[in-house]
PDB file of C-alpha atoms and ligand atoms in Angstrom:
ATOM      1  CA  UNK A   1     137.150 160.666 129.594  1.00 83.00           C
ATOM      2  CA  UNK A   2     136.439 157.138 128.459  1.00 89.00           C
ATOM      3  CA  UNK A   3     133.211 155.170 128.294  1.00 91.00           C
ATOM      4  CA  UNK A   4     134.800 152.712 130.723  1.00 92.00           C
ATOM      5  CA  UNK A   5     134.844 155.493 133.349  1.00 93.00           C
ATOM      6  CA  UNK A   6     131.108 156.023 132.879  1.00 94.00           C
ATOM      7  CA  UNK A   7     130.334 152.280 133.036  1.00 94.00           C
ATOM      8  CA  UNK A   8     132.383 151.810 136.208  1.00 95.00           C
ATOM      9  CA  UNK A   9     130.900 154.870 137.887  1.00 94.00           C
ATOM     10  CA  UNK A  10     127.311 153.863 136.996  1.00 94.00           C
ATOM     11  CA  UNK A  11     127.917 150.333 138.333  1.00 94.00           C
ATOM     12  CA  UNK A  12     129.205 151.645 141.682  1.00 93.00           C
ATOM     13  CA  UNK A  13     126.296 154.103 141.900  1.00 93.00           C
ATOM     14  CA  UNK A  14     123.733 151.390 141.154  1.00 92.00           C
ATOM     15  CA  UNK A  15     125.257 148.783 143.453  1.00 91.00           C
ATOM     16  CA  UNK A  16     126.098 151.379 146.166  1.00 90.00           C
ATOM     17  CA  UNK A  17     129.234 149.355 146.787  1.00 90.00           C
ATOM     18  CA  UNK A  18     132.671 149.074 145.195  1.00 91.00           C
ATOM     19  CA  UNK A  19     132.813 145.364 146.050  1.00 92.00           C
ATOM     20  CA  UNK A  20     129.483 144.491 144.437  1.00 92.00           C
ATOM     21  CA  UNK A  21     130.210 146.729 141.414  1.00 93.00           C
ATOM     22  CA  UNK A  22     133.585 144.972 140.901  1.00 93.00           C
ATOM     23  CA  UNK A  23     131.806 141.597 140.970  1.00 93.00           C
ATOM     24  CA  UNK A  24     129.172 142.793 138.522  1.00 91.00           C
ATOM     25  CA  UNK A  25     131.799 144.224 136.162  1.00 92.00           C
ATOM     26  CA  UNK A  26     134.062 141.169 136.637  1.00 92.00           C
ATOM     27  CA  UNK A  27     137.082 143.294 137.528  1.00 93.00           C
ATOM     28  CA  UNK A  28     139.200 143.435 140.663  1.00 93.00           C
ATOM     29  CA  UNK A  29     138.253 146.099 143.179  1.00 92.00           C
ATOM     30  CA  UNK A  30     141.581 148.062 143.315  1.00 93.00           C
ATOM     31  CA  UNK A  31     141.607 148.912 139.561  1.00 92.00           C
ATOM     32  CA  UNK A  32     137.913 149.818 139.783  1.00 93.00           C
ATOM     33  CA  UNK A  33     138.614 152.243 142.646  1.00 93.00           C
ATOM     34  CA  UNK A  34     141.581 153.690 140.726  1.00 93.00           C
ATOM     35  CA  UNK A  35     139.465 154.260 137.615  1.00 93.00           C
ATOM     36  CA  UNK A  36     136.769 156.074 139.608  1.00 93.00           C
ATOM     37  CA  UNK A  37     139.432 158.185 141.318  1.00 93.00           C
ATOM     38  CA  UNK A  38     140.981 159.071 137.942  1.00 93.00           C
ATOM     39  CA  UNK A  39     137.532 159.991 136.667  1.00 93.00           C
ATOM     40  CA  UNK A  40     136.937 162.265 139.656  1.00 94.00           C
ATOM     41  CA  UNK A  41     140.359 163.895 139.206  1.00 93.00           C
ATOM     42  CA  UNK A  42     139.664 164.513 135.542  1.00 93.00           C
ATOM     43  CA  UNK A  43     136.288 166.100 136.333  1.00 93.00           C
ATOM     44  CA  UNK A  44     137.621 167.953 139.377  1.00 94.00           C
ATOM     45  CA  UNK A  45     134.697 166.851 141.598  1.00 93.00           C
ATOM     46  CA  UNK A  46     134.115 164.093 144.130  1.00 94.00           C
ATOM     47  CA  UNK A  47     131.344 161.801 142.907  1.00 94.00           C
ATOM     48  CA  UNK A  48     131.137 159.192 145.655  1.00 92.00           C
ATOM     49  CA  UNK A  49     131.133 159.748 149.383  1.00 90.00           C
ATOM     50  CA  UNK A  50     133.488 156.955 150.430  1.00 86.00           C
ATOM     51  CA  UNK A  51     132.900 157.451 154.145  1.00 82.00           C
ATOM     52  CA  UNK A  52     129.273 156.340 153.869  1.00 83.00           C
ATOM     53  CA  UNK A  53     128.111 152.692 153.939  1.00 82.00           C
ATOM     54  CA  UNK A  54     126.500 151.855 151.578  1.00 85.00           C
ATOM     55  CA  UNK A  55     128.472 154.140 149.213  1.00 84.00           C
ATOM     56  CA  UNK A  56     126.403 157.218 148.475  1.00 90.00           C
ATOM     57  CA  UNK A  57     126.660 159.722 145.648  1.00 92.00           C
ATOM     58  CA  UNK A  58     127.580 163.336 146.358  1.00 92.00           C
ATOM     59  CA  UNK A  59     125.363 166.075 144.872  1.00 92.00           C
ATOM     60  CA  UNK A  60     127.724 166.303 141.882  1.00 93.00           C
ATOM     61  CA  UNK A  61     127.667 162.494 141.669  1.00 93.00           C
ATOM     62  CA  UNK A  62     123.882 162.444 141.376  1.00 93.00           C
ATOM     63  CA  UNK A  63     123.947 164.933 138.485  1.00 93.00           C
ATOM     64  CA  UNK A  64     126.744 162.972 136.765  1.00 93.00           C
ATOM     65  CA  UNK A  65     124.876 159.705 137.308  1.00 93.00           C
ATOM     66  CA  UNK A  66     121.757 160.953 135.485  1.00 91.00           C
ATOM     67  CA  UNK A  67     123.867 162.177 132.566  1.00 92.00           C
ATOM     68  CA  UNK A  68     126.080 159.072 132.464  1.00 93.00           C
ATOM     69  CA  UNK A  69     123.054 156.741 132.304  1.00 91.00           C
ATOM     70  CA  UNK A  70     121.679 158.705 129.365  1.00 88.00           C
ATOM     71  CA  UNK A  71     125.020 158.655 127.518  1.00 91.00           C
ATOM     72  CA  UNK A  72     125.405 154.895 128.023  1.00 90.00           C
ATOM     73  CA  UNK A  73     121.824 154.307 126.834  1.00 83.00           C
ATOM     74  CA  UNK A  74     122.589 156.279 123.694  1.00 84.00           C
ATOM     75  CA  UNK A  75     125.785 154.297 123.105  1.00 87.00           C
ATOM     76  CA  UNK A  76     123.860 151.016 123.481  1.00 82.00           C
ATOM     77  CA  UNK A  77     121.257 152.321 121.055  1.00 75.00           C
ATOM     78  CA  UNK A  78     124.033 153.221 118.592  1.00 80.00           C
ATOM     79  CA  UNK A  79     125.420 149.687 118.797  1.00 81.00           C
ATOM     80  CA  UNK A  80     121.970 148.213 118.274  1.00 72.00           C
ATOM     81  CA  UNK A  81     121.370 150.364 115.192  1.00 72.00           C
ATOM     82  CA  UNK A  82     124.814 149.465 113.800  1.00 77.00           C
ATOM     83  CA  UNK A  83     124.135 145.728 114.324  1.00 74.00           C
ATOM     84  CA  UNK A  84     120.777 146.115 112.641  1.00 68.00           C
ATOM     85  CA  UNK A  85     122.304 147.915 109.660  1.00 71.00           C
ATOM     86  CA  UNK A  86     125.082 145.339 109.400  1.00 74.00           C
ATOM     87  CA  UNK A  87     122.526 142.531 109.300  1.00 69.00           C
ATOM     88  CA  UNK A  88     120.983 144.420 106.389  1.00 65.00           C
ATOM     89  CA  UNK A  89     117.390 143.298 106.653  1.00 62.00           C
ATOM     90  CA  UNK A  90     115.682 145.443 109.248  1.00 67.00           C
ATOM     91  CA  UNK A  91     115.217 149.163 108.754  1.00 83.00           C
ATOM     92  CA  UNK A  92     114.309 151.585 111.451  1.00 88.00           C
ATOM     93  CA  UNK A  93     112.250 154.762 111.272  1.00 95.00           C
ATOM     94  CA  UNK A  94     112.176 157.053 114.292  1.00 96.00           C
ATOM     95  CA  UNK A  95     109.300 159.408 114.915  1.00 98.00           C
ATOM     96  CA  UNK A  96     109.149 162.307 117.358  1.00 98.00           C
ATOM     97  CA  UNK A  97     105.706 163.592 118.294  1.00 97.00           C
ATOM     98  CA  UNK A  98     103.936 165.990 120.629  1.00 93.00           C
ATOM     99  CA  UNK A  99     101.434 164.068 122.808  1.00 91.00           C
ATOM    100  CA  UNK A 100      98.322 165.819 121.464  1.00 92.00           C
ATOM    101  CA  UNK A 101      98.913 164.336 117.977  1.00 95.00           C
ATOM    102  CA  UNK A 102      98.048 160.938 119.493  1.00 94.00           C
ATOM    103  CA  UNK A 103      94.435 162.122 119.773  1.00 94.00           C
ATOM    104  CA  UNK A 104      94.464 162.992 116.069  1.00 95.00           C
ATOM    105  CA  UNK A 105      95.367 160.553 113.302  1.00 97.00           C
ATOM    106  CA  UNK A 106      98.795 159.493 114.551  1.00 97.00           C
ATOM    107  CA  UNK A 107      97.664 156.011 115.694  1.00 97.00           C
ATOM    108  CA  UNK A 108      95.947 155.410 112.302  1.00 97.00           C
ATOM    109  CA  UNK A 109      99.058 156.642 110.471  1.00 98.00           C
ATOM    110  CA  UNK A 110     101.317 154.292 112.437  1.00 98.00           C
ATOM    111  CA  UNK A 111      99.027 151.289 111.894  1.00 98.00           C
ATOM    112  CA  UNK A 112      98.799 151.893 108.159  1.00 98.00           C
ATOM    113  CA  UNK A 113     102.513 152.614 107.841  1.00 98.00           C
ATOM    114  CA  UNK A 114     103.298 149.289 109.466  1.00 97.00           C
ATOM    115  CA  UNK A 115     100.891 147.496 107.151  1.00 97.00           C
ATOM    116  CA  UNK A 116     102.698 148.979 104.119  1.00 95.00           C
ATOM    117  CA  UNK A 117     106.228 148.527 105.478  1.00 94.00           C
ATOM    118  CA  UNK A 118     106.258 145.609 107.901  1.00 92.00           C
ATOM    119  CA  UNK A 119     110.055 145.285 107.496  1.00 88.00           C
ATOM    120  CA  UNK A 120     110.622 148.723 109.058  1.00 93.00           C
ATOM    121  CA  UNK A 121     110.816 148.922 112.832  1.00 91.00           C
ATOM    122  CA  UNK A 122     109.113 152.051 114.174  1.00 95.00           C
ATOM    123  CA  UNK A 123     110.584 153.873 117.139  1.00 95.00           C
ATOM    124  CA  UNK A 124     108.474 156.514 118.887  1.00 97.00           C
ATOM    125  CA  UNK A 125     109.756 159.351 121.088  1.00 96.00           C
ATOM    126  CA  UNK A 126     107.621 161.990 122.790  1.00 95.00           C
ATOM    127  CA  UNK A 127     109.304 165.348 122.091  1.00 93.00           C
ATOM    128  CA  UNK A 128     108.216 168.978 122.073  1.00 90.00           C
ATOM    129  CA  UNK A 129     108.185 170.752 118.685  1.00 90.00           C
ATOM    130  CA  UNK A 130     111.461 172.511 119.560  1.00 88.00           C
ATOM    131  CA  UNK A 131     113.141 169.316 120.766  1.00 91.00           C
ATOM    132  CA  UNK A 132     112.184 167.665 117.468  1.00 95.00           C
ATOM    133  CA  UNK A 133     114.410 170.094 115.536  1.00 94.00           C
ATOM    134  CA  UNK A 134     117.511 169.173 117.563  1.00 93.00           C
ATOM    135  CA  UNK A 135     116.611 165.460 117.423  1.00 95.00           C
ATOM    136  CA  UNK A 136     116.274 165.610 113.622  1.00 95.00           C
ATOM    137  CA  UNK A 137     119.605 167.385 113.272  1.00 92.00           C
ATOM    138  CA  UNK A 138     121.530 164.870 115.350  1.00 89.00           C
ATOM    139  CA  UNK A 139     119.754 161.882 113.777  1.00 91.00           C
ATOM    140  CA  UNK A 140     117.771 160.685 116.806  1.00 93.00           C
ATOM    141  CA  UNK A 141     114.530 160.932 114.825  1.00 96.00           C
ATOM    142  CA  UNK A 142     113.696 160.864 111.105  1.00 96.00           C
ATOM    143  CA  UNK A 143     110.442 162.763 111.214  1.00 98.00           C
ATOM    144  CA  UNK A 144     108.731 165.004 113.768  1.00 98.00           C
ATOM    145  CA  UNK A 145     105.063 165.834 114.241  1.00 98.00           C
ATOM    146  CA  UNK A 146     104.629 169.056 116.190  1.00 96.00           C
ATOM    147  CA  UNK A 147     102.450 172.115 116.510  1.00 93.00           C
ATOM    148  CA  UNK A 148     104.865 175.055 116.699  1.00 92.00           C
ATOM    149  CA  UNK A 149     106.633 176.302 113.562  1.00 88.00           C
ATOM    150  CA  UNK A 150     110.398 176.749 114.021  1.00 87.00           C
ATOM    151  CA  UNK A 151     112.703 178.012 111.270  1.00 88.00           C
ATOM    152  CA  UNK A 152     115.826 175.993 110.549  1.00 89.00           C
ATOM    153  CA  UNK A 153     117.721 175.855 107.265  1.00 92.00           C
ATOM    154  CA  UNK A 154     118.471 172.104 107.535  1.00 91.00           C
ATOM    155  CA  UNK A 155     114.881 171.154 108.315  1.00 95.00           C
ATOM    156  CA  UNK A 156     111.831 171.144 106.052  1.00 96.00           C
ATOM    157  CA  UNK A 157     108.570 171.901 107.807  1.00 95.00           C
ATOM    158  CA  UNK A 158     105.377 170.932 106.078  1.00 95.00           C
ATOM    159  CA  UNK A 159     101.975 172.051 107.304  1.00 96.00           C
ATOM    160  CA  UNK A 160      99.721 168.973 107.289  1.00 97.00           C
ATOM    161  CA  UNK A 161      96.497 170.569 108.455  1.00 97.00           C
ATOM    162  CA  UNK A 162      95.081 173.243 110.723  1.00 95.00           C
ATOM    163  CA  UNK A 163      93.036 171.840 113.562  1.00 95.00           C
ATOM    164  CA  UNK A 164      90.339 173.881 115.238  1.00 95.00           C
ATOM    165  CA  UNK A 165      90.647 174.627 118.946  1.00 97.00           C
ATOM    166  CA  UNK A 166      87.726 173.803 121.230  1.00 97.00           C
ATOM    167  CA  UNK A 167      87.004 174.804 124.822  1.00 97.00           C
ATOM    168  CA  UNK A 168      87.212 172.225 127.618  1.00 97.00           C
ATOM    169  CA  UNK A 169      84.826 173.140 130.449  1.00 98.00           C
ATOM    170  CA  UNK A 170      84.067 171.459 133.769  1.00 98.00           C
ATOM    171  CA  UNK A 171      80.882 169.408 133.192  1.00 97.00           C
ATOM    172  CA  UNK A 172      77.853 171.342 134.391  1.00 97.00           C
ATOM    173  CA  UNK A 173      79.471 174.747 133.712  1.00 97.00           C
ATOM    174  CA  UNK A 174      76.848 177.387 132.820  1.00 96.00           C
ATOM    175  CA  UNK A 175      78.589 178.200 129.498  1.00 95.00           C
ATOM    176  CA  UNK A 176      77.824 174.721 128.181  1.00 95.00           C
ATOM    177  CA  UNK A 177      74.095 175.513 128.023  1.00 93.00           C
ATOM    178  CA  UNK A 178      74.344 179.052 126.630  1.00 93.00           C
ATOM    179  CA  UNK A 179      72.535 179.536 123.316  1.00 91.00           C
ATOM    180  CA  UNK A 180      74.502 180.745 120.289  1.00 90.00           C
ATOM    181  CA  UNK A 181      78.140 180.259 119.483  1.00 93.00           C
ATOM    182  CA  UNK A 182      80.999 180.456 121.926  1.00 95.00           C
ATOM    183  CA  UNK A 183      83.315 183.463 121.547  1.00 96.00           C
ATOM    184  CA  UNK A 184      86.756 183.862 123.078  1.00 96.00           C
ATOM    185  CA  UNK A 185      85.550 186.699 125.274  1.00 96.00           C
ATOM    186  CA  UNK A 186      83.305 184.302 127.208  1.00 96.00           C
ATOM    187  CA  UNK A 187      86.399 182.357 128.245  1.00 97.00           C
ATOM    188  CA  UNK A 188      87.750 185.337 130.181  1.00 97.00           C
ATOM    189  CA  UNK A 189      85.193 184.668 132.955  1.00 95.00           C
ATOM    190  CA  UNK A 190      87.236 181.704 134.247  1.00 97.00           C
ATOM    191  CA  UNK A 191      90.899 181.017 135.039  1.00 98.00           C
ATOM    192  CA  UNK A 192      92.616 179.897 131.833  1.00 98.00           C
ATOM    193  CA  UNK A 193      94.687 176.730 132.122  1.00 98.00           C
ATOM    194  CA  UNK A 194      97.525 176.516 129.568  1.00 97.00           C
ATOM    195  CA  UNK A 195     100.159 173.872 128.753  1.00 94.00           C
ATOM    196  CA  UNK A 196     102.999 173.054 128.392  1.00 89.00           C
ATOM    197  CA  UNK A 197     104.681 175.333 130.883  1.00 87.00           C
ATOM    198  CA  UNK A 198     108.083 174.790 129.242  1.00 86.00           C
ATOM    199  CA  UNK A 199     109.966 174.951 126.940  1.00 84.00           C
ATOM    200  CA  UNK A 200     108.639 178.147 125.392  1.00 83.00           C
ATOM    201  CA  UNK A 201     107.414 179.180 122.892  1.00 87.00           C
ATOM    202  CA  UNK A 202     104.790 176.452 123.036  1.00 89.00           C
ATOM    203  CA  UNK A 203     101.120 175.715 122.438  1.00 91.00           C
ATOM    204  CA  UNK A 204     100.516 177.742 125.627  1.00 94.00           C
ATOM    205  CA  UNK A 205     101.818 180.853 123.853  1.00 94.00           C
ATOM    206  CA  UNK A 206      99.578 180.224 120.831  1.00 93.00           C
ATOM    207  CA  UNK A 207      96.579 180.191 123.176  1.00 96.00           C
ATOM    208  CA  UNK A 208      97.715 183.273 125.112  1.00 96.00           C
ATOM    209  CA  UNK A 209      98.371 185.132 121.810  1.00 95.00           C
ATOM    210  CA  UNK A 210      94.769 184.512 120.727  1.00 96.00           C
ATOM    211  CA  UNK A 211      93.515 186.527 123.699  1.00 97.00           C
ATOM    212  CA  UNK A 212      96.221 189.179 123.404  1.00 95.00           C
ATOM    213  CA  UNK A 213      95.568 189.734 119.680  1.00 94.00           C
ATOM    214  CA  UNK A 214      91.993 190.652 120.529  1.00 94.00           C
ATOM    215  CA  UNK A 215      92.984 192.844 123.462  1.00 96.00           C
ATOM    216  CA  UNK A 216      91.404 190.341 125.859  1.00 97.00           C
ATOM    217  CA  UNK A 217      92.799 189.584 129.287  1.00 95.00           C
ATOM    218  CA  UNK A 218      92.198 186.088 130.728  1.00 95.00           C
ATOM    219  CA  UNK A 219      90.659 186.127 134.223  1.00 94.00           C
ATOM    220  CA  UNK A 220      93.940 184.568 135.452  1.00 96.00           C
ATOM    221  CA  UNK A 221      96.495 182.156 134.052  1.00 97.00           C
ATOM    222  CA  UNK A 222      97.363 178.686 135.369  1.00 97.00           C
ATOM    223  CA  UNK A 223     100.384 177.108 133.643  1.00 97.00           C
ATOM    224  CA  UNK A 224     100.802 173.347 133.826  1.00 97.00           C
ATOM    225  CA  UNK A 225     103.220 170.859 132.298  1.00 92.00           C
ATOM    226  CA  UNK A 226     100.938 168.810 130.107  1.00 91.00           C
ATOM    227  CA  UNK A 227      97.528 168.303 128.546  1.00 93.00           C
ATOM    228  CA  UNK A 228      96.462 165.576 130.982  1.00 93.00           C
ATOM    229  CA  UNK A 229      97.173 167.854 133.943  1.00 95.00           C
ATOM    230  CA  UNK A 230      95.256 170.699 132.308  1.00 97.00           C
ATOM    231  CA  UNK A 231      92.198 168.483 131.798  1.00 97.00           C
ATOM    232  CA  UNK A 232      92.481 167.184 135.358  1.00 97.00           C
ATOM    233  CA  UNK A 233      92.290 170.751 136.653  1.00 98.00           C
ATOM    234  CA  UNK A 234      89.334 171.479 134.365  1.00 98.00           C
ATOM    235  CA  UNK A 235      87.564 168.399 135.816  1.00 98.00           C
ATOM    236  CA  UNK A 236      88.317 169.798 139.282  1.00 98.00           C
ATOM    237  CA  UNK A 237      86.477 173.022 138.283  1.00 98.00           C
ATOM    238  CA  UNK A 238      89.648 175.085 138.592  1.00 98.00           C
ATOM    239  CA  UNK A 239      89.399 176.677 135.167  1.00 98.00           C
ATOM    240  CA  UNK A 240      88.887 176.242 131.446  1.00 98.00           C
ATOM    241  CA  UNK A 241      91.278 175.212 128.741  1.00 98.00           C
ATOM    242  CA  UNK A 242      91.615 175.431 124.940  1.00 98.00           C
ATOM    243  CA  UNK A 243      92.591 172.158 123.281  1.00 97.00           C
ATOM    244  CA  UNK A 244      92.855 170.916 119.674  1.00 96.00           C
ATOM    245  CA  UNK A 245      89.498 169.477 118.538  1.00 95.00           C
ATOM    246  CA  UNK A 246      90.823 165.898 118.300  1.00 95.00           C
ATOM    247  CA  UNK A 247      91.261 165.888 122.100  1.00 94.00           C
ATOM    248  CA  UNK A 248      87.467 165.582 122.241  1.00 92.00           C
ATOM    249  CA  UNK A 249      88.041 161.869 121.604  1.00 88.00           C
ATOM    250  CA  UNK A 250      89.559 161.718 125.046  1.00 85.00           C
ATOM    251  CA  UNK A 251      86.437 161.041 127.083  1.00 83.00           C
ATOM    252  CA  UNK A 252      87.256 162.237 130.558  1.00 90.00           C
ATOM    253  CA  UNK A 253      84.859 162.277 133.469  1.00 95.00           C
ATOM    254  CA  UNK A 254      84.059 165.802 134.576  1.00 97.00           C
ATOM    255  CA  UNK A 255      85.131 167.478 131.302  1.00 97.00           C
ATOM    256  CA  UNK A 256      82.775 168.640 128.536  1.00 96.00           C
ATOM    257  CA  UNK A 257      83.778 170.287 125.282  1.00 96.00           C
ATOM    258  CA  UNK A 258      82.272 173.155 123.350  1.00 96.00           C
ATOM    259  CA  UNK A 259      83.147 174.363 119.842  1.00 96.00           C
ATOM    260  CA  UNK A 260      84.735 177.795 119.666  1.00 96.00           C
ATOM    261  CA  UNK A 261      83.453 180.208 117.039  1.00 95.00           C
ATOM    262  CA  UNK A 262      86.733 181.979 116.223  1.00 95.00           C
ATOM    263  CA  UNK A 263      88.375 181.643 112.799  1.00 93.00           C
ATOM    264  CA  UNK A 264      91.952 182.020 114.001  1.00 93.00           C
ATOM    265  CA  UNK A 265      91.577 179.617 116.955  1.00 96.00           C
ATOM    266  CA  UNK A 266      93.496 176.910 115.132  1.00 95.00           C
ATOM    267  CA  UNK A 267      96.435 174.704 115.972  1.00 94.00           C
ATOM    268  CA  UNK A 268      98.571 173.515 113.059  1.00 95.00           C
ATOM    269  CA  UNK A 269      99.991 169.988 112.761  1.00 97.00           C
ATOM    270  CA  UNK A 270     103.444 170.291 111.252  1.00 97.00           C
ATOM    271  CA  UNK A 271     105.632 167.541 109.838  1.00 97.00           C
ATOM    272  CA  UNK A 272     109.398 168.198 110.012  1.00 97.00           C
ATOM    273  CA  UNK A 273     112.220 166.247 108.380  1.00 97.00           C
ATOM    274  CA  UNK A 274     115.839 166.678 107.287  1.00 95.00           C
ATOM    275  CA  UNK A 275     116.134 168.598 104.023  1.00 92.00           C
ATOM    276  CA  UNK A 276     118.405 166.033 102.392  1.00 88.00           C
ATOM    277  CA  UNK A 277     116.518 162.965 103.601  1.00 89.00           C
ATOM    278  CA  UNK A 278     115.212 160.902 100.674  1.00 87.00           C
ATOM    279  CA  UNK A 279     114.345 157.717 102.528  1.00 91.00           C
ATOM    280  CA  UNK A 280     111.580 155.456 101.271  1.00 92.00           C
ATOM    281  CA  UNK A 281     109.975 155.626 104.732  1.00 95.00           C
ATOM    282  CA  UNK A 282     109.513 159.369 104.459  1.00 96.00           C
ATOM    283  CA  UNK A 283     107.771 158.948 101.118  1.00 95.00           C
ATOM    284  CA  UNK A 284     105.543 156.197 102.524  1.00 97.00           C
ATOM    285  CA  UNK A 285     104.518 158.110 105.634  1.00 97.00           C
ATOM    286  CA  UNK A 286     103.556 161.117 103.528  1.00 96.00           C
ATOM    287  CA  UNK A 287     101.495 158.916 101.216  1.00 97.00           C
ATOM    288  CA  UNK A 288      99.800 157.275 104.209  1.00 98.00           C
ATOM    289  CA  UNK A 289      98.873 160.683 105.661  1.00 98.00           C
ATOM    290  CA  UNK A 290      97.527 161.849 102.300  1.00 97.00           C
ATOM    291  CA  UNK A 291      95.368 158.756 101.877  1.00 97.00           C
ATOM    292  CA  UNK A 292      93.958 159.060 105.415  1.00 97.00           C
ATOM    293  CA  UNK A 293      93.135 162.747 104.869  1.00 96.00           C
ATOM    294  CA  UNK A 294      91.433 161.899 101.575  1.00 96.00           C
ATOM    295  CA  UNK A 295      89.328 159.236 103.280  1.00 96.00           C
ATOM    296  CA  UNK A 296      88.454 161.603 106.161  1.00 95.00           C
ATOM    297  CA  UNK A 297      87.675 164.537 103.865  1.00 94.00           C
ATOM    298  CA  UNK A 298      90.556 166.626 105.237  1.00 94.00           C
ATOM    299  CA  UNK A 299      92.682 169.015 103.181  1.00 90.00           C
ATOM    300  CA  UNK A 300      96.362 168.048 103.092  1.00 91.00           C
ATOM    301  CA  UNK A 301      98.359 171.268 103.576  1.00 89.00           C
ATOM    302  CA  UNK A 302      95.705 173.006 105.634  1.00 76.00           C
ATOM    303  CA  UNK A 303      94.134 175.106 102.893  1.00 61.00           C
TER     304      UNK A 303
HETATM  305  C1  BEZ B   1      96.716 164.457 112.214  1.00 73.01           C
HETATM  306  O1  BEZ B   1      95.939 164.279 113.166  1.00 73.01           O
HETATM  307  O2  BEZ B   1      96.367 165.007 111.185  1.00 73.01           O
HETATM  308  C2  BEZ B   1      98.122 163.978 112.355  1.00 73.01           C
HETATM  309  C3  BEZ B   1      98.608 163.578 113.580  1.00 73.01           C
HETATM  310  C4  BEZ B   1      99.909 163.135 113.678  1.00 73.01           C
HETATM  311  C5  BEZ B   1     100.737 163.083 112.573  1.00 73.01           C
HETATM  312  C6  BEZ B   1     100.258 163.489 111.347  1.00 73.01           C
HETATM  313  C7  BEZ B   1      98.939 163.931 111.232  1.00 73.01           C
END
């Protein structure tokens, strides 16, 4: 299989026409059709339904199209990085992060990093903690900020800090006015909304384990894909949710937060990087985090 096959196929799929795709690619139509046919023979599946006008993708074609677009994007990215490295003056530092770290100090870290290293271009990719490991190994990112510890011999994981979990309640909920501290047991009165639904293990499992470790059974479990959805359902009075304390900064109508009085209700923030990576950017980002923690009175390393 050649990249040309992918480019030709993607052009036909996007243009929904062999004629228009040939014009776009600046090739004659017969060789374009032959290339697509060769590609289909090599894969052993029909990708384009030639009887339809405009040309439509078959089911297999749709799956291949999604994958082909991603591969071509990655190839373009590779070329861009190579050009950048050849020109010698711009460096690039790629960061993978779980969305909830954006409510913590990630924006401050990025701002201060850029002030220290204006010559480095930052690239940000939203990835789950597990996805960050694969992305570090194949070089798509240089550092990952996640919440779930995964063991991998090629990757160093450094605990930055442990963040307390707080309870997100629908505004007006009776629990918000209860005297005394909030215990986990009180959360079993309402459906528990957890995220992300996949991949597992995830933050959802950390929350579920808290209840299980105490022999508590949530009223019922609602699994959703992401934090924003979870808070939306809380606002709709469909349940309660445990979130890292920094999410409190996210002022959302219909959601009120209450501190949770449980020592082990914590969510770690973990920095991951390649064991052999000695880049200056890695050193700088660590120094930036340390200086922010010092200023904010936080303990680097979660002690
Ligand atoms: C923090 O909130 O402590 C944090 C967030 C993202 C990356 C590093 C630290």
